[in-house]
Structure formats: C-alpha cells, structure tokens
Short mmCIF file of C-alpha atoms in Angstrom, two decimals:
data_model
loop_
_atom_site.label_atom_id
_atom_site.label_comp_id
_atom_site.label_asym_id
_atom_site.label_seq_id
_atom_site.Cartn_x
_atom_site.Cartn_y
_atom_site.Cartn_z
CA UNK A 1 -103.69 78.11 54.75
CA UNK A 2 -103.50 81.34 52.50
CA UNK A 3 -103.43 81.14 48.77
CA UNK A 4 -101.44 83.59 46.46
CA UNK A 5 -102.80 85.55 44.02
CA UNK A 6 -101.85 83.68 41.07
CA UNK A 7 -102.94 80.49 42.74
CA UNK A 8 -106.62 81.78 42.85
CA UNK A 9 -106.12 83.67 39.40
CA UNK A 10 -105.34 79.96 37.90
CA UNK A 11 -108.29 77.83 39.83
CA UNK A 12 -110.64 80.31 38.72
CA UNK A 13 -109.28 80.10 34.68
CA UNK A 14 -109.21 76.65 34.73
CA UNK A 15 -112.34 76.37 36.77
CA UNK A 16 -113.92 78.71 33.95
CA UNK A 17 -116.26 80.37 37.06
CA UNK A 18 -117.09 84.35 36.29
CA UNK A 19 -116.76 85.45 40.03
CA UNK A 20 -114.16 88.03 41.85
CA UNK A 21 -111.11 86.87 43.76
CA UNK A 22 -113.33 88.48 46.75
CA UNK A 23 -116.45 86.44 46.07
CA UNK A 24 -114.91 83.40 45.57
CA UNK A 25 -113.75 83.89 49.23
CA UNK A 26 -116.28 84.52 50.50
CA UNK A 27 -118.44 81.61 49.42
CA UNK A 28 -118.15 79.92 52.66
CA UNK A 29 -115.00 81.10 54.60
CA UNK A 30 -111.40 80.05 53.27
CA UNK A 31 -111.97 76.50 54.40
CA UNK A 32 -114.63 76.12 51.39
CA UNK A 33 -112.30 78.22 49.10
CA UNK A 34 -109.61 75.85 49.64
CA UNK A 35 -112.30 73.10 48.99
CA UNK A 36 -113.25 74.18 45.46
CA UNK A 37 -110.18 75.14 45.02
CA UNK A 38 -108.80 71.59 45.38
CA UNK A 39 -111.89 70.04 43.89
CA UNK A 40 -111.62 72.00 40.70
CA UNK A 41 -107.55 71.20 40.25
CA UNK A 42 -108.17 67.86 40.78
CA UNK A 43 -110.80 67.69 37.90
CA UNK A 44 -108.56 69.57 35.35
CA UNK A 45 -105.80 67.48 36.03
CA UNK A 46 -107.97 63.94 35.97
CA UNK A 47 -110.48 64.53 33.26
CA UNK A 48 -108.79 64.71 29.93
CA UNK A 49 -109.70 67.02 27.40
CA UNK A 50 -111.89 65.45 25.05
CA UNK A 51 -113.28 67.85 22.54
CA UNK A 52 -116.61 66.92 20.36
CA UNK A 53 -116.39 66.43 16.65
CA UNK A 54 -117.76 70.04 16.14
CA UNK A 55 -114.53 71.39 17.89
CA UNK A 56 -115.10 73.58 21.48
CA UNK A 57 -113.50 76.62 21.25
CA UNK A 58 -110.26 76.24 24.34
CA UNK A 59 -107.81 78.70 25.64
CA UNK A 60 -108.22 82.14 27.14
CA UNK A 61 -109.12 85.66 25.40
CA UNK A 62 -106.74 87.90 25.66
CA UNK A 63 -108.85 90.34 27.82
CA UNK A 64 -108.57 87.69 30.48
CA UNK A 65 -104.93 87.50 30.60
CA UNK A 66 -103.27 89.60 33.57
CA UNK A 67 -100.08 90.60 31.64
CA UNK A 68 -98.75 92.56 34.68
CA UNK A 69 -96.56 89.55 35.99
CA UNK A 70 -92.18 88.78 36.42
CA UNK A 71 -90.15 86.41 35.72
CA UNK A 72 -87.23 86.05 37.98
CA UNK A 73 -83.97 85.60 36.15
CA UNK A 74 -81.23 83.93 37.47
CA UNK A 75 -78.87 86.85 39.37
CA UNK A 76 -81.88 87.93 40.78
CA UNK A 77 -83.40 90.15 37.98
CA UNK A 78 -86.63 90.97 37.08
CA UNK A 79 -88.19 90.40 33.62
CA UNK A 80 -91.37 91.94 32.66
CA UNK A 81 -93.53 89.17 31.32
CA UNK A 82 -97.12 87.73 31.07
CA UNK A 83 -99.62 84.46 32.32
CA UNK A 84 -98.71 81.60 29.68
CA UNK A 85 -101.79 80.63 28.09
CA UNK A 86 -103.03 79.53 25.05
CA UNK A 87 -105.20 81.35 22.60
CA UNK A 88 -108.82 80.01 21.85
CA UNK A 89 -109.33 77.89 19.02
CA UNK A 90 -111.62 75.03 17.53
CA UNK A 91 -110.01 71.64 17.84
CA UNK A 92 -111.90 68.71 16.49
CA UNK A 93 -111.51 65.82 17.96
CA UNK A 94 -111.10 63.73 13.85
CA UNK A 95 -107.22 63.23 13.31
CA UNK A 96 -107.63 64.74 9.61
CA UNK A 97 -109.31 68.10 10.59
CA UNK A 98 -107.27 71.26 11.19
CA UNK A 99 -107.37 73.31 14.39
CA UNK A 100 -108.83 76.21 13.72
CA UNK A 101 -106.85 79.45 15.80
CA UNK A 102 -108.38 82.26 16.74
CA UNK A 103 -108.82 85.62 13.98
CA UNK A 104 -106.42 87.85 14.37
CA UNK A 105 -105.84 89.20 10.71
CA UNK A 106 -108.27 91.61 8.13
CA UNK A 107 -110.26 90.14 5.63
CA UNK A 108 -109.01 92.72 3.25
CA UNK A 109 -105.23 90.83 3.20
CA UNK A 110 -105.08 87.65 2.02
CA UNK A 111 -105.88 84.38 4.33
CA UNK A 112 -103.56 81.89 5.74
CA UNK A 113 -104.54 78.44 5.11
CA UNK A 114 -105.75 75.21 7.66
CA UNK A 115 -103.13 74.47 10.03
CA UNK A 116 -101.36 70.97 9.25
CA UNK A 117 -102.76 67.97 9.76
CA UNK A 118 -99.84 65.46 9.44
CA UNK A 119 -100.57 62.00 11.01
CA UNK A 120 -98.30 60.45 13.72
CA UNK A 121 -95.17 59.10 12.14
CA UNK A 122 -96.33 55.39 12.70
CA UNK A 123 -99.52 55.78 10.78
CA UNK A 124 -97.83 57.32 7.40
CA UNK A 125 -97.33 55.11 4.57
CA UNK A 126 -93.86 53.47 3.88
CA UNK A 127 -91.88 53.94 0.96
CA UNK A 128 -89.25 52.13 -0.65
CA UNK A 129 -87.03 53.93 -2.87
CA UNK A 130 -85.33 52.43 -5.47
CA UNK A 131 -82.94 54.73 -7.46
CA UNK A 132 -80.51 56.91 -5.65
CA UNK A 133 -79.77 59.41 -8.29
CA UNK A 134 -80.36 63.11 -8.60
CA UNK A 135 -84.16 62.91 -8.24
CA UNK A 136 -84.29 61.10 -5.01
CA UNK A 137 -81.08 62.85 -3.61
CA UNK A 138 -82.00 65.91 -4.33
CA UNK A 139 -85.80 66.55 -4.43
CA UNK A 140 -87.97 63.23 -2.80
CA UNK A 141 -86.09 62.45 0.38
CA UNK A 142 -86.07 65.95 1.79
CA UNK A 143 -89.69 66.23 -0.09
CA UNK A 144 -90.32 63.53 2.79
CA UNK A 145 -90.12 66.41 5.48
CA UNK A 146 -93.10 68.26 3.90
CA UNK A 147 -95.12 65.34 3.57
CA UNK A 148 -98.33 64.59 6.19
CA UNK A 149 -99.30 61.08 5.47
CA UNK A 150 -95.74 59.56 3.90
CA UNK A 151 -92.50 58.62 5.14
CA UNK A 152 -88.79 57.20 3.97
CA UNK A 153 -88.53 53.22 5.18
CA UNK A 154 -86.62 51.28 2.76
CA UNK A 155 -83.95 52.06 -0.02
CA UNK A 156 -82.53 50.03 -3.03
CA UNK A 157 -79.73 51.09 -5.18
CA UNK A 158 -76.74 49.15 -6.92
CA UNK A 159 -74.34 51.35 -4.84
CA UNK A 160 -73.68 50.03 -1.83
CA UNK A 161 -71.74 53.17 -1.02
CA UNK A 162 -74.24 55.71 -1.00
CA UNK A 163 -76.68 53.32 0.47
CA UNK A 164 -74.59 53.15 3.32
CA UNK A 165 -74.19 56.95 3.68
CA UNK A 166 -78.00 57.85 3.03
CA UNK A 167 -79.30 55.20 4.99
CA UNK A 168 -77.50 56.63 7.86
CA UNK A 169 -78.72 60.29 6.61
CA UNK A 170 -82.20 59.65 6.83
CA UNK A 171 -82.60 56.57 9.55
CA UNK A 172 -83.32 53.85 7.34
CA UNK A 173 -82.63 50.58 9.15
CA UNK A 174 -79.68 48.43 8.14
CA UNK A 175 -81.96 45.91 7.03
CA UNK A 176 -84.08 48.10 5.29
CA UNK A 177 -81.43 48.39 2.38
CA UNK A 178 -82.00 46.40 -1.02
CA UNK A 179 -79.80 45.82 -3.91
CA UNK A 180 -81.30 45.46 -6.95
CA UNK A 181 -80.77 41.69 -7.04
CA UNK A 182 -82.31 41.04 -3.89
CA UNK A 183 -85.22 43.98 -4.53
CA UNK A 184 -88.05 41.49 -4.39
CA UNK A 185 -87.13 40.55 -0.19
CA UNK A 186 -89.46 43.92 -0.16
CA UNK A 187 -92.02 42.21 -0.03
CA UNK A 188 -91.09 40.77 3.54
CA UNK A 189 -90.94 44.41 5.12
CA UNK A 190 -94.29 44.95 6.75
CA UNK A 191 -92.71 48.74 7.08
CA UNK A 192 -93.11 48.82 3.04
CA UNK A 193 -96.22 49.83 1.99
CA UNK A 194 -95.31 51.51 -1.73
CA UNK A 195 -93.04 51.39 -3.72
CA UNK A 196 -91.75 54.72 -5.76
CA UNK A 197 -89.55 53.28 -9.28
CA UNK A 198 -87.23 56.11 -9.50
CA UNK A 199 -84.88 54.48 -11.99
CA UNK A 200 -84.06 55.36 -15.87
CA UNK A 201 -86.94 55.11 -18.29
CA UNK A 202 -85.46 51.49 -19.72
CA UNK A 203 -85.85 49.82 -16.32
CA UNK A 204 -89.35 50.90 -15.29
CA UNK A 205 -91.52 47.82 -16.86
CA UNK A 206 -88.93 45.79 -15.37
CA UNK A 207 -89.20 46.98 -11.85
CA UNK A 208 -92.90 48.24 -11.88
CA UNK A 209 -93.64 44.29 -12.45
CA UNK A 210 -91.36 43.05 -10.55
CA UNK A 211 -92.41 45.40 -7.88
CA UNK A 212 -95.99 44.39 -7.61
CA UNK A 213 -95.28 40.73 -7.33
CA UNK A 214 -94.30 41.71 -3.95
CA UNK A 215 -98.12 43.14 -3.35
CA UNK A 216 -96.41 46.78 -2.45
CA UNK A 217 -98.46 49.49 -4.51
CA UNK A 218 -96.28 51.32 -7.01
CA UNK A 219 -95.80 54.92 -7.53
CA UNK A 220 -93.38 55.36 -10.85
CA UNK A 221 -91.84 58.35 -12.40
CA UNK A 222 -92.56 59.64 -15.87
CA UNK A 223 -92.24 58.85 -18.64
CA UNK A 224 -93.92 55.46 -17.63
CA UNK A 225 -91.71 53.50 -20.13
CA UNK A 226 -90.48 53.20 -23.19
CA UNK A 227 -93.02 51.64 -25.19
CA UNK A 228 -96.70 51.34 -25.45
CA UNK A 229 -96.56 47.91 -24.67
CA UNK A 230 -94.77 48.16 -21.89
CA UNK A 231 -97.28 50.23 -20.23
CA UNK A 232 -99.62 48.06 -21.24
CA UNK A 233 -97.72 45.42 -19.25
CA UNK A 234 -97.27 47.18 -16.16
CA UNK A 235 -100.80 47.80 -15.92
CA UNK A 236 -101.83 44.07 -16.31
CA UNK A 237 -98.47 43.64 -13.67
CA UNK A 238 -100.68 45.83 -11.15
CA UNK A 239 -104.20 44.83 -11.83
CA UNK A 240 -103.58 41.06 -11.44
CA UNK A 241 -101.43 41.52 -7.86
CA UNK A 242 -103.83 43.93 -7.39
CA UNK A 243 -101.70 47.05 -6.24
CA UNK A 244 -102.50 50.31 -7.07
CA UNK A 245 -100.18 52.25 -9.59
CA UNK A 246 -99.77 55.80 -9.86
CA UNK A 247 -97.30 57.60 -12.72
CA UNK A 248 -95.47 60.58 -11.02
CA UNK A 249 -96.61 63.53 -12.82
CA UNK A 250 -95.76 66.49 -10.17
CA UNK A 251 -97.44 68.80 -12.06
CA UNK A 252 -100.88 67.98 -11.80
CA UNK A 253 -100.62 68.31 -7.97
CA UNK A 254 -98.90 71.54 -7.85
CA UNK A 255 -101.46 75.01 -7.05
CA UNK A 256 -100.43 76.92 -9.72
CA UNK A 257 -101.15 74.37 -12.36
CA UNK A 258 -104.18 73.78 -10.88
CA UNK A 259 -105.19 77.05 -10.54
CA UNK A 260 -104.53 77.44 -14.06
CA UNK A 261 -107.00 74.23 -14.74
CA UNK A 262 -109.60 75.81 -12.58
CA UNK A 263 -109.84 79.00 -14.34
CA UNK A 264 -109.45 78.07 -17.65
CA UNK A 265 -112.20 75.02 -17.31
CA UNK A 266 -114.38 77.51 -15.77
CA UNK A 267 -113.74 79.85 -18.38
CA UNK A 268 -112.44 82.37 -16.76
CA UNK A 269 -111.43 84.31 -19.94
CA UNK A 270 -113.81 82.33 -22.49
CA UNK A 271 -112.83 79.39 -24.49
CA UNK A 272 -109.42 78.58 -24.82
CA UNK A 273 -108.76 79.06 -28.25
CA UNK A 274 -104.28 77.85 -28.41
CA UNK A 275 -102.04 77.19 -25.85
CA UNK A 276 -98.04 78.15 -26.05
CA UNK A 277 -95.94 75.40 -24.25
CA UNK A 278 -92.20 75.36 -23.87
CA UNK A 279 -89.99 73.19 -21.58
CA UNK A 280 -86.31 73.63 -22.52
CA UNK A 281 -82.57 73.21 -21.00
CA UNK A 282 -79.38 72.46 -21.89
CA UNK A 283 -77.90 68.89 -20.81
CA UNK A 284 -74.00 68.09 -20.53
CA UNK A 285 -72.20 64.58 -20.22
CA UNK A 286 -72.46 62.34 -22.98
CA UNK A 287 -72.40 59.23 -20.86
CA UNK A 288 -75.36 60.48 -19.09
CA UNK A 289 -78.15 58.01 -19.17
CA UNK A 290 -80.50 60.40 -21.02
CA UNK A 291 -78.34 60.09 -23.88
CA UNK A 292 -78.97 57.10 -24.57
CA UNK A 293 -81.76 55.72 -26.69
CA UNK A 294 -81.89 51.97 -24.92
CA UNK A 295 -82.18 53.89 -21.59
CA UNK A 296 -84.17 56.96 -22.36
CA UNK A 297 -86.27 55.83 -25.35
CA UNK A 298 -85.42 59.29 -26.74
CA UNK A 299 -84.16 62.45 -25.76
CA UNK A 300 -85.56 66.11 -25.23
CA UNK A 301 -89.60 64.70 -25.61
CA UNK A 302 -89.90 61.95 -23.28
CA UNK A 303 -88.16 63.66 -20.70
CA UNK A 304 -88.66 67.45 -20.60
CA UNK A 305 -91.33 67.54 -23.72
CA UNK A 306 -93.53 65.37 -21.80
CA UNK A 307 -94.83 68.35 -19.75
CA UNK A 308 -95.31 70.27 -22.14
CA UNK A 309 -98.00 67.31 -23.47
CA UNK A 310 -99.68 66.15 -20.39
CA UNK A 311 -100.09 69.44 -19.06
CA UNK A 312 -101.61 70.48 -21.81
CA UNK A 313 -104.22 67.75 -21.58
CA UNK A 314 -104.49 68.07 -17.75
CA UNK A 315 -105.41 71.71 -18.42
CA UNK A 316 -107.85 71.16 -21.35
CA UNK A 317 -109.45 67.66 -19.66
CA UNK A 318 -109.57 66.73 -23.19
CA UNK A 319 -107.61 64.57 -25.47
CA UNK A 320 -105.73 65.33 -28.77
CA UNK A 321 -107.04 64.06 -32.05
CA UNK A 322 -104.06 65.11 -34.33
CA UNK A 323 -100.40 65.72 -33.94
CA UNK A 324 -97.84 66.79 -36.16
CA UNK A 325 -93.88 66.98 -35.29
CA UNK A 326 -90.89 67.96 -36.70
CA UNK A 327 -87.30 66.88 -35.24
CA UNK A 328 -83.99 67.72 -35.12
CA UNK A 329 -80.22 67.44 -33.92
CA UNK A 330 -76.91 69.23 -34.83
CA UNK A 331 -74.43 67.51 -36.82
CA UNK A 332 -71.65 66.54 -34.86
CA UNK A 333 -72.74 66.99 -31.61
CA UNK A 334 -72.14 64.06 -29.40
CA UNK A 335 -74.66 64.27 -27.14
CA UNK A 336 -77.46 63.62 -29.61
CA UNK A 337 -75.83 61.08 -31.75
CA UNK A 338 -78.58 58.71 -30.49
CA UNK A 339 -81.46 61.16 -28.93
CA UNK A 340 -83.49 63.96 -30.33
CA UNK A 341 -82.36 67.69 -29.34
CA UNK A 342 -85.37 69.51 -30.10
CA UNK A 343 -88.89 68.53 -30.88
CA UNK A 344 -91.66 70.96 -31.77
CA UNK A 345 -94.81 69.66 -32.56
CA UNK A 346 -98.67 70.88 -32.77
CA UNK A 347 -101.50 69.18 -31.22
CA UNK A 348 -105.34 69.64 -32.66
CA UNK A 349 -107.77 68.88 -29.74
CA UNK A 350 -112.26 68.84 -29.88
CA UNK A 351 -113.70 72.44 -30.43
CA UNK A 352 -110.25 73.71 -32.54
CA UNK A 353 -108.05 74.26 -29.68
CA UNK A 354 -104.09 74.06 -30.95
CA UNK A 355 -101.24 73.40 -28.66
CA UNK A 356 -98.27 74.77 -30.07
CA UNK A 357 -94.96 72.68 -28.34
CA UNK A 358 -91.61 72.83 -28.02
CA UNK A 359 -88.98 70.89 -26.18
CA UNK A 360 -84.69 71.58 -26.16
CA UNK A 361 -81.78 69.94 -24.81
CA UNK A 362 -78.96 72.80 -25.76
CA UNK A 363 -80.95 76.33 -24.83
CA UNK A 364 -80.67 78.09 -22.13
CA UNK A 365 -83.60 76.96 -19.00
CA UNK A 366 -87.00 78.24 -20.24
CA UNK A 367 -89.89 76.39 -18.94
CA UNK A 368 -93.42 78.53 -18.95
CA UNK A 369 -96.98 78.26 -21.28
CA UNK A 370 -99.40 80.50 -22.10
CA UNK A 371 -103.14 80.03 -22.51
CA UNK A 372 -104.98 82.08 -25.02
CA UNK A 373 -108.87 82.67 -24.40
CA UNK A 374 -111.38 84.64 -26.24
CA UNK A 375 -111.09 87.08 -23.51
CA UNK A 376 -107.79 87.27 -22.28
CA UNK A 377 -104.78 84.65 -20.89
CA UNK A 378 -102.64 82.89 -18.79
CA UNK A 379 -99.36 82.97 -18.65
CA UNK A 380 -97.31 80.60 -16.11
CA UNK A 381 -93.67 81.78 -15.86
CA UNK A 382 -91.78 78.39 -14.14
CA UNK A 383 -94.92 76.28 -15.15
CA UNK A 384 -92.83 72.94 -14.87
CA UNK A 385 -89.97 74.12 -12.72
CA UNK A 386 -90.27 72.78 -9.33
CA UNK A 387 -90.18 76.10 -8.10
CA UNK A 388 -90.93 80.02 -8.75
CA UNK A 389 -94.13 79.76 -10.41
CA UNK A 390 -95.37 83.16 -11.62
CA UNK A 391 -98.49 83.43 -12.97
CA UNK A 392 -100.24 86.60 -14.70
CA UNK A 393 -103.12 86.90 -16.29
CA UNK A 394 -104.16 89.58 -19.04
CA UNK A 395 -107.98 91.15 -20.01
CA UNK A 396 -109.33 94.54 -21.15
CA UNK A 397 -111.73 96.38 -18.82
CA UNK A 398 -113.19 99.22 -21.06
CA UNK A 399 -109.93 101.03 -22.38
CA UNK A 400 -107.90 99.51 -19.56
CA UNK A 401 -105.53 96.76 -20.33
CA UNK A 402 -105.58 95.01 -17.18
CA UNK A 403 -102.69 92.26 -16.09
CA UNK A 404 -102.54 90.85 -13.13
CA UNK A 405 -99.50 88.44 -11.50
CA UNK A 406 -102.08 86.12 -9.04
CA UNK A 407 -99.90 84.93 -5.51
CA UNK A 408 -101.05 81.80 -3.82
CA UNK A 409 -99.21 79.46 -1.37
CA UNK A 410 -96.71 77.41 -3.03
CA UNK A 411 -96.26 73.71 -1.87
CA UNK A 412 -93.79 71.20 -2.72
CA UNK A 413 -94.67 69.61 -5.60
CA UNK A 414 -92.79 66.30 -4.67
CA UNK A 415 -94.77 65.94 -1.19
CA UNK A 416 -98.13 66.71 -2.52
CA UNK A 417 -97.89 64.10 -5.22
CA UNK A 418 -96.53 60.80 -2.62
CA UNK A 419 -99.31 62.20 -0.23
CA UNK A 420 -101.78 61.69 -2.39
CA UNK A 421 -101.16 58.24 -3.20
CA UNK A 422 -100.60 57.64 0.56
CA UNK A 423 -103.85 58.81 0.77
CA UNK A 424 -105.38 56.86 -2.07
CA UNK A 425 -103.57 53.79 0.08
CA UNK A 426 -104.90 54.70 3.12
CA UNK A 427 -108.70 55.25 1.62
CA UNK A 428 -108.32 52.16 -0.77
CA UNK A 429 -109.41 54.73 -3.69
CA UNK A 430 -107.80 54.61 -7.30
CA UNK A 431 -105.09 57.29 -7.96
CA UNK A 432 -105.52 60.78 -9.80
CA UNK A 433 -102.77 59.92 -12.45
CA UNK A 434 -103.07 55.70 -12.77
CA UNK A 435 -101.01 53.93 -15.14
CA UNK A 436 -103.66 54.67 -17.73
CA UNK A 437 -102.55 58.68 -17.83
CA UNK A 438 -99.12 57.26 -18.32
CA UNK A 439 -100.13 54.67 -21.35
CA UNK A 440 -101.86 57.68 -23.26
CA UNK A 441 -98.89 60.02 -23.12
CA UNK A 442 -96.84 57.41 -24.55
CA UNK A 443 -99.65 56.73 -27.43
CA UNK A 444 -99.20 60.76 -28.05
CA UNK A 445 -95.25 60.73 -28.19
CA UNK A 446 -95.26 57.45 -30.26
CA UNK A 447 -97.76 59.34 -32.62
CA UNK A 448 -94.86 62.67 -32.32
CA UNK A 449 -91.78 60.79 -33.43
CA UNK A 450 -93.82 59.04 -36.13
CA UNK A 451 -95.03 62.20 -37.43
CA UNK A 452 -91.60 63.87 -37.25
CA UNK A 453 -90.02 60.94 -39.29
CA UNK A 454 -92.79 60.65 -41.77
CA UNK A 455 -93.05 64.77 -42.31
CA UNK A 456 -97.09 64.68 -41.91
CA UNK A 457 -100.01 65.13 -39.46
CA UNK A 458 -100.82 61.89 -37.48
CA UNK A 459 -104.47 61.08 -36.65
CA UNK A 460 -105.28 59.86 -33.14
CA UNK A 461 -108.31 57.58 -32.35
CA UNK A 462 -111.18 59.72 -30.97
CA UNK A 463 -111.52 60.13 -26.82
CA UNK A 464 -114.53 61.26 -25.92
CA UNK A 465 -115.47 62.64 -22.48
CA UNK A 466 -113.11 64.71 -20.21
CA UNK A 467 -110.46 63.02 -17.49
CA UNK A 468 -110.94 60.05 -19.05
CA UNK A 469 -107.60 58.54 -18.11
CA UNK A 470 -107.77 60.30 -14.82
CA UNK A 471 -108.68 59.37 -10.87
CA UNK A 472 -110.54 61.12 -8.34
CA UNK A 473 -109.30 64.73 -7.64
CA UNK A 474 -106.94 64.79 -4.95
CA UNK A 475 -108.65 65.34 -1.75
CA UNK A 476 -105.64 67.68 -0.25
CA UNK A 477 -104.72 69.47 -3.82
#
C-alpha cells in the first residue's frame, strides 16, 4: 500500500505530530505508518470537536500550509492553488461568545469588532407585528436581517391585501396573519413571544392593553400615547399580566448617541453647560394620520420633537425642572389646521444646564444637536436620522483649535433596539427604556403645549437621581 504525499501531509496536520514525512515512515516500516495513519483518521473523524469554555486556539498557521499545490480544471487545466485550511482562532464553546480569528491587522488602524454571535433561528424571540405602514415596511422587517436574537413570526394589519403579499415576502405562515378584530388569537401562537405596537399614536393604549392580556411582552413605538393617563394605563395593563414593556426609542441604542452619552457623562470636555437640539422636516398629505389631532395627539412635538427631548435627557441622565414653549402654525395652511407646525421650547435641568429645542413640519430635513462644555463640544450631524451620523468634536490645545469628526461602526438602529428586548426576554431582566421613560416624556410635552398656550415657564416636580426612569444598560449596546 503506498500513500501520496498529500495523504501523509493531511494525517500528520490533523494528527498535530511535529515529525518529517521520512520519520514518520520510518517509525516501524510502512505497515505501522499505515497503522497510525488509520488510527489517527479515525479519531478526527469520530471524536467531535469540543472546545473548553476558555476557547483552544484551532486551524493551521500559515507557515504550515504547503501552498505549492493544483487544482485540475475541467478541460484538463491546471490552476495554481493552495491546501484549504482554516486559520487559527479561539472558539468558546458558550453560544453568546464571539470567535476570536487570528491578528492579522496593526494596532495603529483602527480594530474590527467581535465576530457575530446570532443564535440559531429557533431560539430567537418571535414577534408579532401589528401595523403595516411605512415604519414596518420600510425600516423593522428588513431591520429583522441584522438582528441576532429576534425574528418576524406573526403580522396583523386591517389590510388583508398587503398581508397577503408581505406574509409571502418574509415567510410568515398563513395562519400567522391577524386582523385587528381577531388580534387577541395571539395569544394562542406559541411562535409569539412579543409583541411590537407599530400603529398611530391614538391606538397604542388600546392595543398595548389589549396586547398584554394575551401574556405576549410588548415593545411599542414612541410617543407612548396620547395622554398621561394613558401611559399610566398601559403600565398597570403590563404589570398586572405581568409582561414586560419597552417604548421604542431607537436612539438610545444607536453608537453614536451613546458615544455622545459616554463622553459627555464622563466629562470629556467639562460640564455641559447648553445643549442645541433640532429635529425638523417637511410633511405632505393632509389626510395623513399625523395630521390629525385624535390620531397624533399633536403634530411636529410628539412625533419628530420628541427626540429632540428624550435625547436630551438620555444624554444628561438627568431630568428637567422647567420648560417654557412657544407654538405656532401658518394661516391657511391645511396641513396644520389641527396640529402644531413648529414648536421651540427651552428646558432648565439641575446644575443650570439649558436645552435649547426646536421641532418643524414645513423646513427642509435638518436633524443634528450640539453639546456645549466648558471645554469644548459635540456636535452630531444626523443625530436622529436613522442613518449618516457624523459626529465632531471641537477643543483648544495651546493656540491650536483642534476639531475632530470621530468614526465608529454604525449599526442599525432598528435591530439593536428589538435585540435588546429579546434579550431582556430571554434573561427575564427589565428593559432599558420601560414604559416609565415613555410616561415622563409625555409629562414633559404635556408641560410644552401648556406652556406654549399659557405664554410662561412651567415648573416640573423635582427628579432626583440620574436614569431614574431607565433599565439596565443594554448588554450588546
């Protein structure tokens, strides 16, 4: 029997021994060779791999690989090519840690980040969605293909139309597909594990409560409703079927904004002394929902405005104490014969800070803030956009005006925030952004409008502490 060089090449990788093609032959004669030879094959193909928690470094360096080998092409033509293998790296054996490949770029560039971790399909979390407008079209179900630990299960929509088509889009079983009269069968859909309200601002108490009767935790968009006492409902809604429920606000799970938070609560630049916030576009179709009062509760603030407040707070980890607003529409224009085109208002927080706000329905699409420290700032170009954030920074260095525009990974924003209450499912933890977040925003914006009609500063009760309203950080933030 006479083995090939390749043959021997691969029993003694696999086997891991350091010895010579011409000492492994001569161990005993070829009879032993093809012993060990046949001994060792059997073992790598019979013993799986089963790496400790620490993670054994697999694969082969590169200085063992014999890159002098062909491939045969069909016609007979030869191919330069090179042993298959795979590189070295740590892989620990837990389901939730990265693999860890093997350097190969400078510290002096910047650093890729852990490979994925994204759990096998039948271990993510279901979710129901129940709106198919321009948010879900558009944004959360291809969000779903970024996501590690969620996944698309169940829809409801009055349209049976579109349900039909996106069903069939994204794989979404026939009997996976709700109206919104027969919404609470949900809860018999052991695929269902949350629920994610994506519906206009009038129906959210509505389907938030209805929605944890079925005992499916709730994830609903901002704002949480129209009214402080609707929050207030939803929350008892939640609490006594004991589901979690988690207010959608993107932002506080997207890098940049959180990079911002970092810095400026480490003071990175000193105290924050005012922050600059503007969210602004310009909206068409007077039928639109939005314009509305009964369905939108108002116009530019609660939607768009909102940001401009809760980021503000996220940023600051404090809460306001004082607001003053000041409102206004154009005459005549239709689409703000019922909701507000512009709002600016201030906002007096502990320690002096000011945040200086404004929100628009009829500009052209500006959406940045800027935070002024003692010792420089922060300026986030895009800040609520869900994409093309751009931040720069600004401090002297002796006569040198130094500014800086800081690149980090970007991730969708949309995928980050339904992983993380996945995760807070999964983990039986409370959410970063709970229905509580959600009740104090709309304490602030009631305080806004009444300031705005009344022409004068409104005082807020006193909130001591920081992240009072908030969860746990986000484990994969």
């Amino acid at each position: 029997m006479s083995f090939t060089n390749e043959l021997l090449n691969t029993v003694l990788r696999h086997a891991g021994q350091e010895v010579s093609r011409k000492e492994f032959l001569n161990l005993a004669g070829r009879g032993l060779a093809v012993s060990v030879a046949a001994g060792t094959l059997a073992g790598c193909s019979s013993t799986p791999d089963k790496p400790s928690a620490a993670g054994p470094t697999t694969g082969t360096p590169a200085s063992q690989v014999d890159a002098s080998t062909t491939y045969t092409a069909p016609g007979g033509a030869q191919v330069a090519s090179s042993e298959a293998v795979s590189p070295p790296a740590q892989v620990p054996a837990a389901p939730d840690k990265p693999i860890v490949l093997e350097e190969w770029k400078s510290k002096v560039d910047p650093q890729a980040g852990p490979t994925p971790t994204p759990l096998p399909p039948d271990e993510r979390v279901g979710y129901a969605l129940v709106g198919l407008g321009h948010l879900t079209l558009e944004e959360l179900l291809p969000a779903f293909g970024e996501c590690k630990k969620s996944k698309p299960v169940a829809l409801v929509t009055g349209s049976p139309e579109k349900l039909k088509k996106v069903a069939a889009q994204y794989g979404i079983k026939p009997e996976s597909c709700y109206s919104y009269e027969n919404y609470e069968q949900l809860k018999d859909n052991p695929e269902v594990k949350a629920i994610y309200i994506v519906l206009p601002n009038s129906l959210h108490a509505e389907y938030v409560i209805r929605g944890a009767k079925t005992g499916k935790h709730i994830l609903c968009e901002k704002p949480m409703a129209n009214s402080v006492r609707e929050c207030e409902l939803m929350i008892e809604a939640c609490k006594k079927a004991q589901v979690k429920l988690m207010i959608a606000y993107r932002i506080q799970y997207e890098p940049y904004n959180r990079l911002v938070r970092d810095m400026v609560r480490a003071g990175k630049f000193g105290k924050p002394k005012y922050i600059q916030a503007q969210n602004s576009q310009s909206s068409a179709n007077v039928d639109h929902w939005r314009h509305k009062k009964a369905l939108a509760g108002g116009g530019a603030l609660p939607d768009i405005g909102l940001y401009c407040l809760n980021t503000s707070r996220f940023i600051l980890g404090t809460e306001p104490t004082e607001v003053f607003g000041y409102m206004h529409s154009t005459p005549g224009n239709p689409l703000f014969k019922e909701v507000e085109e512009l709002m600016s208002w201030q906002m007096r927080f502990p320690d002096g800070v000011v945040v200086d706000s404004i929100t628009h329905y009829n500009t052209h699409d500006s959406r940045f803030y800027r935070v002024n420290a003692e010792k420089g700032w922060l300026h986030l170009h895009n800040g609520y956009a869900y994409t093309g954030q751009q931040l720069q920074t600004s401090q002297a260095e002796g006569p040198a005006k130094m500014q800086n525009q800081i690149v980090i990974p970007a991730k969708n924003q949309f995928a980050a925030e339904m992983d993380h209450f996945s995760e807070c499912i999964l983990e039986n933890k409370p959410p970063h952004t709970p229905g509580e977040e959600g009740l104090q925003d709309q304490r602030i914006m009631q305080a806004i409008y009444q300031s705005a009609r009344e022409g004068r500063p409104v005082k807020l009760p006193a909130v001591p502490g920081t992240d009072v309203f908030r969860g746990p950080e986000p484990k994969s933030a």
